[in-house]
C-alpha positions as CSV (number, residue, x, y, z in Angstrom):
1,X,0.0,0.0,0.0
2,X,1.2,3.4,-0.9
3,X,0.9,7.1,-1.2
4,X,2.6,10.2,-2.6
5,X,2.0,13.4,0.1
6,X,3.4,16.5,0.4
7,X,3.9,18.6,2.8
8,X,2.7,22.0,2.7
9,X,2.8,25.3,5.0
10,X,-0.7,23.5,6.5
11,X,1.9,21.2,8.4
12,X,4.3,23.5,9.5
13,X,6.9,22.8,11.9
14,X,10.0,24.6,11.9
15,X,11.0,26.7,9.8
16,X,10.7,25.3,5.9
17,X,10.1,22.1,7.9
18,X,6.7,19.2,8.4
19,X,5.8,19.1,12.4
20,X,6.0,15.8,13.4
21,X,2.6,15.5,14.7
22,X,1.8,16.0,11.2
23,X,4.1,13.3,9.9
24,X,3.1,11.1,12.3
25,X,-0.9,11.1,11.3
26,X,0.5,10.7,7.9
27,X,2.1,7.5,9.1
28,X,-1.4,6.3,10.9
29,X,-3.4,7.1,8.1
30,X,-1.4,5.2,5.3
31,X,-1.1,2.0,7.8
32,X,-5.1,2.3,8.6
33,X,-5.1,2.2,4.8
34,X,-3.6,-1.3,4.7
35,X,-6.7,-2.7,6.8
36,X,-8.4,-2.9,3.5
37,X,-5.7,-5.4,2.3
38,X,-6.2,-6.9,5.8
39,X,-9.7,-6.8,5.0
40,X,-10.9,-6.4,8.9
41,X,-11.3,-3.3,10.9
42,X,-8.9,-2.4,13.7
43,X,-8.3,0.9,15.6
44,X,-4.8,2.1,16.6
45,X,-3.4,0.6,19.7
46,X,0.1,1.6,19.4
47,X,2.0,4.1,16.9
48,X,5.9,5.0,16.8
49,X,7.7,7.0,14.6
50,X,11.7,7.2,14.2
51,X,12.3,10.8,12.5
52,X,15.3,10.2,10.9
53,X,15.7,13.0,8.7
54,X,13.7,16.5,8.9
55,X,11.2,16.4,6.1
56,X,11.2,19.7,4.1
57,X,8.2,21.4,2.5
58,X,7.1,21.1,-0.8
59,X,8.9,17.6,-1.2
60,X,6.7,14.9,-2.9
61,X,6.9,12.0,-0.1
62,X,5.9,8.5,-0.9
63,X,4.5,6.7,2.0
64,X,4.3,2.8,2.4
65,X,3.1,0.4,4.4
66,X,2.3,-3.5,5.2
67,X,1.6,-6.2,7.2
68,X,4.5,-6.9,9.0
69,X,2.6,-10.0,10.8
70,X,-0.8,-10.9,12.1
71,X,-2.3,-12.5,15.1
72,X,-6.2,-13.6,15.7
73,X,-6.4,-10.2,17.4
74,X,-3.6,-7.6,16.5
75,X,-2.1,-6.4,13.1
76,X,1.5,-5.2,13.4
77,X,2.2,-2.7,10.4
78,X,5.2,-0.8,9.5
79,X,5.3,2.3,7.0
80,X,8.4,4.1,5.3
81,X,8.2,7.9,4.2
82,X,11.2,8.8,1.5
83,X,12.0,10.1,-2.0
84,X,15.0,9.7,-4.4
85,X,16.0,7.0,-2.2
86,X,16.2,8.9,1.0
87,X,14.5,7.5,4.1
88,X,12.8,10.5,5.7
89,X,11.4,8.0,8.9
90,X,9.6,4.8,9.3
91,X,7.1,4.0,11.5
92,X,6.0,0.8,13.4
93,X,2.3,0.2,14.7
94,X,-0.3,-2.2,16.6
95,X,-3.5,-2.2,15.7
96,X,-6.1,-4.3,17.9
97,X,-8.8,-5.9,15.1
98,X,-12.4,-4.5,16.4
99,X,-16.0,-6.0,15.3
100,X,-17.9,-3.3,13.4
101,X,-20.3,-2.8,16.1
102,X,-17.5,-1.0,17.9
103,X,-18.0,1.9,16.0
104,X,-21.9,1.9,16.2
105,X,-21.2,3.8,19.6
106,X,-19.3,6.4,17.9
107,X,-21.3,7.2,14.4
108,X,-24.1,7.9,12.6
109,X,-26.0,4.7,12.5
110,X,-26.9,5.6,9.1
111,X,-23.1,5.5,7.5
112,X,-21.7,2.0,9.2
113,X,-22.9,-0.3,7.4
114,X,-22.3,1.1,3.8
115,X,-18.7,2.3,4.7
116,X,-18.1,-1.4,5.8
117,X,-20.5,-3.1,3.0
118,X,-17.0,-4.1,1.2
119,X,-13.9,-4.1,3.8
120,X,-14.5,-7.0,5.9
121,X,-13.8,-11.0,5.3
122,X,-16.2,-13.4,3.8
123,X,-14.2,-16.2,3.7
């Protein structure tokens, strides 16, 4: 799973620099992305990010992630940001799978079922 992002003055950290914060939602995002290939729903348990390089603005950033392993109950995904073969950071997460009813308590009623209708196993 992957996607291109850049970083704009929305995301701002230092100066001509992305925040953090703002590369580390990045990272959640594009590994809460691979539950579609996991085909189950899950919600973050755990999310770390190793910054290894400070990510400038306006630089096209290609974001990966997969399925390091899986359990009956947790996913463990990592996720790469880089470009021209530089590694801007990786980042390492846990997510706990969840039932669909668990967000039932949390949303319109109305919207869970067709936002789910394709994502989770049949087999």
């Amino acid at each position: 799973m992957y996607a291109d992002h850049t970083f704009d003055e929305r995301h701002l950290g230092a100066p001509g620099l992305a925040h953090g914060g703002a590369i580390s939602a990045a990272c959640d995002d594009i590994m809460g992305f691979t539950l579609w290939i996991a085909r189950t729903p899950a919600v973050t348990r755990t999310l770390t990010v190793e910054y290894r390089q400070p990510v400038p603005l306006h630089t096209p950033i290609r974001l990966s992630a997969w399925i390091d392993h899986e359990s009956d109950r947790l996913l463990h995904i990592a996720a790469v940001g880089s470009f021209d073969d530089r590694t801007y950071f990786t980042s390492s997460g846990v997510f706990v799978k969840v039932d669909v009813a668990h967000f039932r308590r949390y949303a319109d009623l109305s919207t869970i079922d067709d936002f789910f209708a394709n994502f989770t196993r049949t087999d």
